[in-house]
GROMACS .gro file of C-alpha atoms in nm:
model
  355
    1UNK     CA    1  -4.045   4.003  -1.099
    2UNK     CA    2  -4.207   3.633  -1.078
    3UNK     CA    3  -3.977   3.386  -1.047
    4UNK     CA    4  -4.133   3.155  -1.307
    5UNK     CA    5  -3.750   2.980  -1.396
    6UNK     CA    6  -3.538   3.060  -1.097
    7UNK     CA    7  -3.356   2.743  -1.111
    8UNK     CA    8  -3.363   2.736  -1.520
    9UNK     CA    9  -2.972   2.666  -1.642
   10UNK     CA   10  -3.066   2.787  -1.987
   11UNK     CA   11  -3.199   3.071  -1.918
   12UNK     CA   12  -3.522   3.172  -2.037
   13UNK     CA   13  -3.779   2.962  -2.119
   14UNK     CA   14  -4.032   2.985  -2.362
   15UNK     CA   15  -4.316   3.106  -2.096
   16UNK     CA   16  -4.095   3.386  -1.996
   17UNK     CA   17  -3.962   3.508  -2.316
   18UNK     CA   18  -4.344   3.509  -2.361
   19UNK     CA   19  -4.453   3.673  -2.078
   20UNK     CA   20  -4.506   4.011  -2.201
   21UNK     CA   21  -4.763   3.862  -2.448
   22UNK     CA   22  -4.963   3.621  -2.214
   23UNK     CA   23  -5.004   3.952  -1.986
   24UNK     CA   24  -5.127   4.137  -2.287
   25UNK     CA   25  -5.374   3.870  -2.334
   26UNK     CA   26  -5.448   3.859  -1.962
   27UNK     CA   27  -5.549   4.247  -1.986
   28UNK     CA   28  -5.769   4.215  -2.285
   29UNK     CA   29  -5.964   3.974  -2.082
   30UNK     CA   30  -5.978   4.143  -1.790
   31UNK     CA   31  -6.102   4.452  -1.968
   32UNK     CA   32  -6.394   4.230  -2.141
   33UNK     CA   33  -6.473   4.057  -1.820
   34UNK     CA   34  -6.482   4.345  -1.658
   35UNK     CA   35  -6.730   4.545  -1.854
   36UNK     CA   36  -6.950   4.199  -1.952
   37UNK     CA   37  -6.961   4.073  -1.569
   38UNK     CA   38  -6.919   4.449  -1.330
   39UNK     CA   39  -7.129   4.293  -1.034
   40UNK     CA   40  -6.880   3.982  -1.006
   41UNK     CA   41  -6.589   4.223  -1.035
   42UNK     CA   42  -6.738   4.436  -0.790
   43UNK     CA   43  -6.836   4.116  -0.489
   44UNK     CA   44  -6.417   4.062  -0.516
   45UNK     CA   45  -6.359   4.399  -0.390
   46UNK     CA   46  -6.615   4.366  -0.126
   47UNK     CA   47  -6.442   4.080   0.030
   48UNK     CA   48  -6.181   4.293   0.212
   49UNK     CA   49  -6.062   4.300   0.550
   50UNK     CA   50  -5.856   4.569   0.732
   51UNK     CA   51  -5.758   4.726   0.373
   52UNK     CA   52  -5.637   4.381   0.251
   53UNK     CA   53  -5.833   4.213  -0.009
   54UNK     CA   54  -5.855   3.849   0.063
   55UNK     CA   55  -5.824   3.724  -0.311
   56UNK     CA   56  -5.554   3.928  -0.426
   57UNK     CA   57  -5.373   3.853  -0.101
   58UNK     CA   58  -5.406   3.481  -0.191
   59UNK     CA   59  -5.272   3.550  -0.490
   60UNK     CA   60  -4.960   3.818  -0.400
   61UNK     CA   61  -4.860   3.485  -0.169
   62UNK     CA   62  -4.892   3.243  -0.464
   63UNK     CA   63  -4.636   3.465  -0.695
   64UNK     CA   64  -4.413   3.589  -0.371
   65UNK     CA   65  -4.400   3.286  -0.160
   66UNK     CA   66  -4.189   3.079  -0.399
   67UNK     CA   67  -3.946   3.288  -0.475
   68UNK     CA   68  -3.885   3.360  -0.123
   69UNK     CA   69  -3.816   3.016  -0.096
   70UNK     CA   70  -3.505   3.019  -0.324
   71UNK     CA   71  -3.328   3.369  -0.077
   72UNK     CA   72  -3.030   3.148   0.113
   73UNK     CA   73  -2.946   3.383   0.380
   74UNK     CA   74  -2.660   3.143   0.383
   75UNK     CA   75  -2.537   3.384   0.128
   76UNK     CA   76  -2.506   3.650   0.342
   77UNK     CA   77  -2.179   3.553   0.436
   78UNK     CA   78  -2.041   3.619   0.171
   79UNK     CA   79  -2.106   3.987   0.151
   80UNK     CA   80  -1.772   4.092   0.217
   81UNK     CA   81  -1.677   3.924  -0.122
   82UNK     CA   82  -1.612   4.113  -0.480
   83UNK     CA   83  -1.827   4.451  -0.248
   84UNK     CA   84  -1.749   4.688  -0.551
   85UNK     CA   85  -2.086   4.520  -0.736
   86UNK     CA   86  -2.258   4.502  -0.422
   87UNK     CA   87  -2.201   4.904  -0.371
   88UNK     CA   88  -2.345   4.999  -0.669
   89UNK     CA   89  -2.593   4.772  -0.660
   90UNK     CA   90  -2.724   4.892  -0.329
   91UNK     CA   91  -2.672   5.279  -0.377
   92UNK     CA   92  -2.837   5.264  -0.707
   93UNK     CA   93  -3.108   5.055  -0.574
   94UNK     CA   94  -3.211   5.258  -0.264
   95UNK     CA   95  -3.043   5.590  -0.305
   96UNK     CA   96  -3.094   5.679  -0.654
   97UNK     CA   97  -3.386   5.455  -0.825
   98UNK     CA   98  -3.680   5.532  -0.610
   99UNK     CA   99  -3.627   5.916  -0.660
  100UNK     CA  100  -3.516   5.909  -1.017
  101UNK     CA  101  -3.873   5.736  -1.062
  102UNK     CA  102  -4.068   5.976  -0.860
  103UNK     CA  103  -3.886   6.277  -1.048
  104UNK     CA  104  -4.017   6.120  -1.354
  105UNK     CA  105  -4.350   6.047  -1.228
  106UNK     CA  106  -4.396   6.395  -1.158
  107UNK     CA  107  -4.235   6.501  -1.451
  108UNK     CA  108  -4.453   6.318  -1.699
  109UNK     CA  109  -4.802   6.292  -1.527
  110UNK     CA  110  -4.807   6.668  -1.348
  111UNK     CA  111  -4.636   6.873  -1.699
  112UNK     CA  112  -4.631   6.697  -1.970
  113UNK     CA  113  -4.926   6.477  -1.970
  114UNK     CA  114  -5.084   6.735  -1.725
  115UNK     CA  115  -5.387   6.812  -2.019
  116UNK     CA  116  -5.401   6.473  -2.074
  117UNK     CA  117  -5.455   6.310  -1.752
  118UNK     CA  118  -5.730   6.440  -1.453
  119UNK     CA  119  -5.524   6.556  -1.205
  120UNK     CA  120  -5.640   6.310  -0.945
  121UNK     CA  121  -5.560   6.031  -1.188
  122UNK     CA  122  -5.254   6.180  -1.247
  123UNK     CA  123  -5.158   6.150  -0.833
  124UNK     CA  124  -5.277   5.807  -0.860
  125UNK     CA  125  -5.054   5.702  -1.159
  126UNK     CA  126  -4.748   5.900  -0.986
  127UNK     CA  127  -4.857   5.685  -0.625
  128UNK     CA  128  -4.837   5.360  -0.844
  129UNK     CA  129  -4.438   5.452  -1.004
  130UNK     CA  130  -4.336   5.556  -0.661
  131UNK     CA  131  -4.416   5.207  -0.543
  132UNK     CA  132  -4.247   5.017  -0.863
  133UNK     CA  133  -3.953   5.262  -0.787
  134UNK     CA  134  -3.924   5.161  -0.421
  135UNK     CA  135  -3.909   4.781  -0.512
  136UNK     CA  136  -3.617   4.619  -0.655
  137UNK     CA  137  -3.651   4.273  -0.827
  138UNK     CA  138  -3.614   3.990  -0.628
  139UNK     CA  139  -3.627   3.650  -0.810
  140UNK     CA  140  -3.637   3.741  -1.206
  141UNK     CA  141  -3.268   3.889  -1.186
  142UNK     CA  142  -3.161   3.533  -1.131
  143UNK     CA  143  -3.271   3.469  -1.498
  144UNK     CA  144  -3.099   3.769  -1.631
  145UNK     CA  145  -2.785   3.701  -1.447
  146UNK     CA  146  -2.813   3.368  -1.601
  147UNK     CA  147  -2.841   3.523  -1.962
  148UNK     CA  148  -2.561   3.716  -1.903
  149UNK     CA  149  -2.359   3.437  -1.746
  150UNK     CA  150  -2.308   3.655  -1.413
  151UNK     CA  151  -2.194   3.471  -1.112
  152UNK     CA  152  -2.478   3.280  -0.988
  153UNK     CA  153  -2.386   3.291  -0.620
  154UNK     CA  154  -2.276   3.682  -0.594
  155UNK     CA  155  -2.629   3.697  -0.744
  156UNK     CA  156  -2.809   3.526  -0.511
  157UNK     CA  157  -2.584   3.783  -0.204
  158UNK     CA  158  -2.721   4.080  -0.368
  159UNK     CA  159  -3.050   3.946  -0.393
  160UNK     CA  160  -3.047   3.843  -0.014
  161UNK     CA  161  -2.907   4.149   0.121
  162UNK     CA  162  -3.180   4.347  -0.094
  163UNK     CA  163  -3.492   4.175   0.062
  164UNK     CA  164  -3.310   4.212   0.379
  165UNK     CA  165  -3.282   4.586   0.358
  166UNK     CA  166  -3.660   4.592   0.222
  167UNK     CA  167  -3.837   4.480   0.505
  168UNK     CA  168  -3.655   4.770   0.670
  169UNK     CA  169  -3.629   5.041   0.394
  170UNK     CA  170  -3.919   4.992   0.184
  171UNK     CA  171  -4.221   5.179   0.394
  172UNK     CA  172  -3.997   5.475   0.490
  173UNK     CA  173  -3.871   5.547   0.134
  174UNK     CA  174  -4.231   5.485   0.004
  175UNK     CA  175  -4.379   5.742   0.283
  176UNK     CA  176  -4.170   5.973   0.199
  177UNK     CA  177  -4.176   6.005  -0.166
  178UNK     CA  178  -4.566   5.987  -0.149
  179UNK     CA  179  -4.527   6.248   0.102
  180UNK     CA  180  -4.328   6.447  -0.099
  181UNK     CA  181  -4.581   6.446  -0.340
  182UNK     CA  182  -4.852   6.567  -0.119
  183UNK     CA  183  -5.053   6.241  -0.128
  184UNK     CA  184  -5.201   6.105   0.220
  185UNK     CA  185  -4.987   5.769   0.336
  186UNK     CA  186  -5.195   5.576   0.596
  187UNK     CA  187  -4.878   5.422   0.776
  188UNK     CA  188  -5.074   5.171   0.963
  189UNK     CA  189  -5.164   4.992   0.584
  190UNK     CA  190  -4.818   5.049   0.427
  191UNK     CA  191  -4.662   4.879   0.766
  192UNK     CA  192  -4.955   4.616   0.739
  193UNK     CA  193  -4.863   4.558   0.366
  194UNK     CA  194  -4.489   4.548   0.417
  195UNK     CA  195  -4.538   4.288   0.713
  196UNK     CA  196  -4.776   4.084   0.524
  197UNK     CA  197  -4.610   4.099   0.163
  198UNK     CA  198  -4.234   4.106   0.287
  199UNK     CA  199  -4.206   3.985   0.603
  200UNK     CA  200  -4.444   3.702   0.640
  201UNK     CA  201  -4.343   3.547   0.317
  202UNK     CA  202  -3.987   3.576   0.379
  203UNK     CA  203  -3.997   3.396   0.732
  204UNK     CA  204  -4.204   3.133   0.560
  205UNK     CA  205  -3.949   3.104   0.230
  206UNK     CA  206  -3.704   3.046   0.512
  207UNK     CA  207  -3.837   2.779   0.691
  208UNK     CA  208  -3.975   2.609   0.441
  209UNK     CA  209  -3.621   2.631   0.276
  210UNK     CA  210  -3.484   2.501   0.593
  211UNK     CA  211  -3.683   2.198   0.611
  212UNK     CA  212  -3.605   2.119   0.252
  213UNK     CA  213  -3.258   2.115   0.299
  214UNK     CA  214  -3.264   1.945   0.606
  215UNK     CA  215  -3.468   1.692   0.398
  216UNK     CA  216  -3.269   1.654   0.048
  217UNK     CA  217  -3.017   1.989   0.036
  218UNK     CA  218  -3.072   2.199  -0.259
  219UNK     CA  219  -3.215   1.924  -0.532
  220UNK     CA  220  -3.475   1.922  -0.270
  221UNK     CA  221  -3.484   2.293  -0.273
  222UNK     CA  222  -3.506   2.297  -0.651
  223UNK     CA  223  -3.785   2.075  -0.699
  224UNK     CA  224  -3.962   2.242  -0.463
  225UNK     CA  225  -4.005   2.537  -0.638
  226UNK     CA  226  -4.027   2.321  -0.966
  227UNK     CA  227  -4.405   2.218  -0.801
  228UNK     CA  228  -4.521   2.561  -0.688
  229UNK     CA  229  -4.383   2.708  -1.015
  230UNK     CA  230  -4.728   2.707  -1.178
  231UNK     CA  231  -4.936   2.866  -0.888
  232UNK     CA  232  -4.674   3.208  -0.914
  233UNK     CA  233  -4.758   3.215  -1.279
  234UNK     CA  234  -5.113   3.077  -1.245
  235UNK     CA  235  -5.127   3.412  -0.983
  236UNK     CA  236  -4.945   3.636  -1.199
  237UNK     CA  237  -5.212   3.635  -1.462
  238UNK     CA  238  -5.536   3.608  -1.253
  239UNK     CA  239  -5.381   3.937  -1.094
  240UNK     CA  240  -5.347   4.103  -1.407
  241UNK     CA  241  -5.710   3.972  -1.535
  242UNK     CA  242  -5.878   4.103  -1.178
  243UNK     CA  243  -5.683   4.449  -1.177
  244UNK     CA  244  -5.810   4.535  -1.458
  245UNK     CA  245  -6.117   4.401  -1.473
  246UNK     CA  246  -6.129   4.644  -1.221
  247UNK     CA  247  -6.024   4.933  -1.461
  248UNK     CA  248  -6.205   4.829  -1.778
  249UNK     CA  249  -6.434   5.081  -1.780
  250UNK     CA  250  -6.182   5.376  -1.727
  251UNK     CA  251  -5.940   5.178  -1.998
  252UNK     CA  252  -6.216   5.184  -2.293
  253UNK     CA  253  -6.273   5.516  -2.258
  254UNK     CA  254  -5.877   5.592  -2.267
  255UNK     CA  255  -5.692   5.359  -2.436
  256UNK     CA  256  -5.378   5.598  -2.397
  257UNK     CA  257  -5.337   5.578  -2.033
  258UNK     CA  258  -5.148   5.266  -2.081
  259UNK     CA  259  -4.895   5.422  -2.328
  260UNK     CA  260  -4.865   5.756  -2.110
  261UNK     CA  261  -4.753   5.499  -1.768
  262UNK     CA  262  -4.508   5.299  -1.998
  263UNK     CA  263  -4.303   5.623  -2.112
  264UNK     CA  264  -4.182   5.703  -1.732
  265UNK     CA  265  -4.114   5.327  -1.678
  266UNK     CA  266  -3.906   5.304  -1.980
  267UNK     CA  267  -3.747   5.605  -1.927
  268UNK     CA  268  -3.648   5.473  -1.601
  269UNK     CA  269  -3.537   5.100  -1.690
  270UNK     CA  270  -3.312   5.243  -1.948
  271UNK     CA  271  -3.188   5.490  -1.727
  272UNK     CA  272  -3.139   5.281  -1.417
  273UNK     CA  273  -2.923   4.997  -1.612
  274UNK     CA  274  -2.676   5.248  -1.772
  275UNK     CA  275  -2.646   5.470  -1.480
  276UNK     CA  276  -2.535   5.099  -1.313
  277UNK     CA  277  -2.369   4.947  -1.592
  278UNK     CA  278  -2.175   5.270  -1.669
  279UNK     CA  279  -2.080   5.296  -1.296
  280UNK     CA  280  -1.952   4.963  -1.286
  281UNK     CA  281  -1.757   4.987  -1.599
  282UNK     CA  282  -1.574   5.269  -1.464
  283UNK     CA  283  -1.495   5.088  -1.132
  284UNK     CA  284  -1.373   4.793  -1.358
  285UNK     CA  285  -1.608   4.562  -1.203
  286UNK     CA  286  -1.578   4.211  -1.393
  287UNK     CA  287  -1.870   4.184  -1.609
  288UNK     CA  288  -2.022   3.853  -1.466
  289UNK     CA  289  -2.058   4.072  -1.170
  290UNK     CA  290  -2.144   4.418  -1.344
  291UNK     CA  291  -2.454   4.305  -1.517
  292UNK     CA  292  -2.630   4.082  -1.267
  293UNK     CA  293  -2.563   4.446  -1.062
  294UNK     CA  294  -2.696   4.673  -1.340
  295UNK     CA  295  -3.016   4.452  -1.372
  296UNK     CA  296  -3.132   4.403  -1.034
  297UNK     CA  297  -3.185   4.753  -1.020
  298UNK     CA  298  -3.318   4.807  -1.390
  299UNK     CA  299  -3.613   4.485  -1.310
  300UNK     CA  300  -3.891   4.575  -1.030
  301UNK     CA  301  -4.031   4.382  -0.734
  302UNK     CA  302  -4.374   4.422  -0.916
  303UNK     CA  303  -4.555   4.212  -0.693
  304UNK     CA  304  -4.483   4.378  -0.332
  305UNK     CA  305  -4.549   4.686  -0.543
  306UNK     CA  306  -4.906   4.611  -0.717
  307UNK     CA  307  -4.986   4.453  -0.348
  308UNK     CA  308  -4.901   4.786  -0.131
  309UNK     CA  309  -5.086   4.978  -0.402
  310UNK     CA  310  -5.393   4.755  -0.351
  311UNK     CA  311  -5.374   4.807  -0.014
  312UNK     CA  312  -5.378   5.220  -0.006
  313UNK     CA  313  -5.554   5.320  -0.291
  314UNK     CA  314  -5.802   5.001  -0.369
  315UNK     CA  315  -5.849   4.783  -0.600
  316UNK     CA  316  -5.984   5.017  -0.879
  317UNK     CA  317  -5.722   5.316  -0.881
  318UNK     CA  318  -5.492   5.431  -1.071
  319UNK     CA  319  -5.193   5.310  -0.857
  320UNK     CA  320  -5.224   4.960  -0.925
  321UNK     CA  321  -5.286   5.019  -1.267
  322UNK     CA  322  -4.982   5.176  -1.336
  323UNK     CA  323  -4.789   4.919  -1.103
  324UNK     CA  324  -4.926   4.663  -1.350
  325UNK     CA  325  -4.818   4.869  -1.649
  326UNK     CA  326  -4.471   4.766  -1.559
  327UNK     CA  327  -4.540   4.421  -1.592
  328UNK     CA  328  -4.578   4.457  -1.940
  329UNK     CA  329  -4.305   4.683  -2.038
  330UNK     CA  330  -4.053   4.489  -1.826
  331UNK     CA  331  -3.962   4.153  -1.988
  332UNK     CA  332  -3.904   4.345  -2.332
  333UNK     CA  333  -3.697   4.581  -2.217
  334UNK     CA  334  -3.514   4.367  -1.996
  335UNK     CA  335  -3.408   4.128  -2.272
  336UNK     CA  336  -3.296   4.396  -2.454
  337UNK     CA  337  -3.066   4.486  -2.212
  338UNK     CA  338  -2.958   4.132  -2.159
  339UNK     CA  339  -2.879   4.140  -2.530
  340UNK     CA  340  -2.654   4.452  -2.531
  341UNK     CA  341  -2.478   4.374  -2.202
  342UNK     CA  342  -2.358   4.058  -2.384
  343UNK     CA  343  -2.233   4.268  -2.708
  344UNK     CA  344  -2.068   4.472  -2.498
  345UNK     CA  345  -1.893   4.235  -2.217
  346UNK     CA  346  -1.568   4.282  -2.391
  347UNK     CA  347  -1.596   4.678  -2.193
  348UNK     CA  348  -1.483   4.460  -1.889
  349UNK     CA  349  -1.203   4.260  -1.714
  350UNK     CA  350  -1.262   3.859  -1.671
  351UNK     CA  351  -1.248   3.732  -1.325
  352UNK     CA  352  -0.967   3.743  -1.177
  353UNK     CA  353  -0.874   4.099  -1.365
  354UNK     CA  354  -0.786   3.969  -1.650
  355UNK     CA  355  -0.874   4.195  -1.987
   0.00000   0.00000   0.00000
């Protein structure tokens, strides 16, 4: 997710608790602008390049590039610390998530929505999960952990070692799972979207981070990111109003399609945290470890996602619709895990092992 409070030390401010609602608004006026003004909406998707769409990939880098900023590879040091958390964390993040959401996806858009949903619509919505699945959050799960009091710098290892493995495991995992599902990958754009989306942005977080704390250490960090806060929101919800301004057509004639993506997603959030959370429990992980763990693999990396989808199926399809879609469902759900992880911290030792 957007990092739109990263360095926040009350957790979540009244923007994000928001969020869900200023996207909602965001997609009702996409869909009107979309249907009143169809020749504007259609010059922005002519000005591509090499499968990359130069305003939406001004606007990926506005939401990605400052949260890439605040990854301290500095951190990475201490990944021999507390591992139990990081385990879990990494085998429910890259071995189990992105196939428990493509086992969904084709659950739910090829059977039970299968009357419901053209089939080629239906590959397209499955395409867009896939990528959500693939991405684990990068920046929001610093607001969650801080909601649930979790350990601030453990969060910020898992976090680092996560984009780390990305850049590596994203693209395979991705080809395969749309492979799987018999839809045509052009590897030469997925590698193009992972270098531009994950690589690029994370070699510029990093120097830019470098200067900064060369400059003034972390307050300099921090106010950074205070400054460039606004252009990842301001880019959040121009995406939102251009993708589906995009679809507004298609989403007037069937209103439903939103609904039918969120059921999957939901599905999966819910599922993802427990399977985590329970996992951790057992392992008797202390819980200002166990539920920054649980949620970094419950939240999504929405914006690499919606970006990649751009980049293989367009603009218009049904991919980055549905990669969208989990914008919306995310910050509710994810505060309603926040919630019960907190009524139910007493399931876990204290640091230090104490009960």
């Amino acid at each position: 997710m957007t990092d739109t409070s990263l360095s926040s030390t009350n957790g979540l401010g009244t923007f994000e608790r928001w969020l869900s609602l200023w996207v909602a608004l965001a997609i009702g006026a996409g869909v009107l602008l979309g249907n009143l003004f169809p020749d504007l909406f259609a010059a922005l998707a002519a000005l591509e390049v090499a499968s990359v769409n130069f305003p939406v990939a001004v606007l990926i880098w506005a939401m990605i590039y400052p949260m890439m900023v605040g990854v301290d590879f500095g951190a990475l040091r201490q990944v021999g610390d507390k591992p139990k958390g990081l385990v879990v964390t990494l085998v429910v993040n890259w071995l189990i998530k992105p196939f428990t959401m493509a086992a969904l996806g084709v659950l739910f858009f090829e059977y039970v929505f299968a009357g419901l949903i053209p089939p080629d619509d239906a590959q397209a919505y499955l395409a867009g999960v896939i990528l959500l699945g693939a991405a684990p959050c990068t920046a929001m799960v610093f607001v969650w952990s801080n909601l649930t009091r979790g350990d601030a710098t453990y969060t910020l290892v898992q976090v680092s070692v996560n984009d780390v493995i990305m850049v590596f495991a994203f693209a395979p995992i991705v080809a395969f799972l749309l492979g799987v599902t018999d839809i045509v990958v052009p590897w030469d754009t997925l590698l193009l979207s992972v270098g531009l989306y994950v690589l690029l942005p994370l070699i510029a977080g990093y120097l830019t981070r470098r200067n900064l704390v060369a400059k003034g250490g972390e307050a300099s960090v921090d106010a950074f990111k205070s400054r460039v806060q606004p252009f990842s929101i301001i880019g959040l919800l121009v995406m939102v109003v251009l993708l589906f301004g995009f679809q507004g057509e298609v989403i007037l004639e069937r209103p439903l399609i939103i609904a039918m993506i969120a059921v999957p997603l939901l599905i999966q959030s819910y599922g993802i945290f427990f399977m985590a959370y329970g996992a951790a429990r057992a392992w008797g992980i202390p819980f200002n470890v166990a539920a920054p763990c649980a949620m970094i693999g419950t939240s999504n990396f929405f914006e690499l996602a919606v970006a990649v989808a751009i980049s293989l199926f367009g603009l218009g399809s049904g991919a980055a619709l549905a990669t969208v879609v989990g914008v919306l469902v995310e910050v509710p759900v994810m505060l309603s895990l926040v919630a019960f992880a907190n009524k139910t911290q007493h399931w876990f030792p204290k640091e230090g092992g104490a009960p």
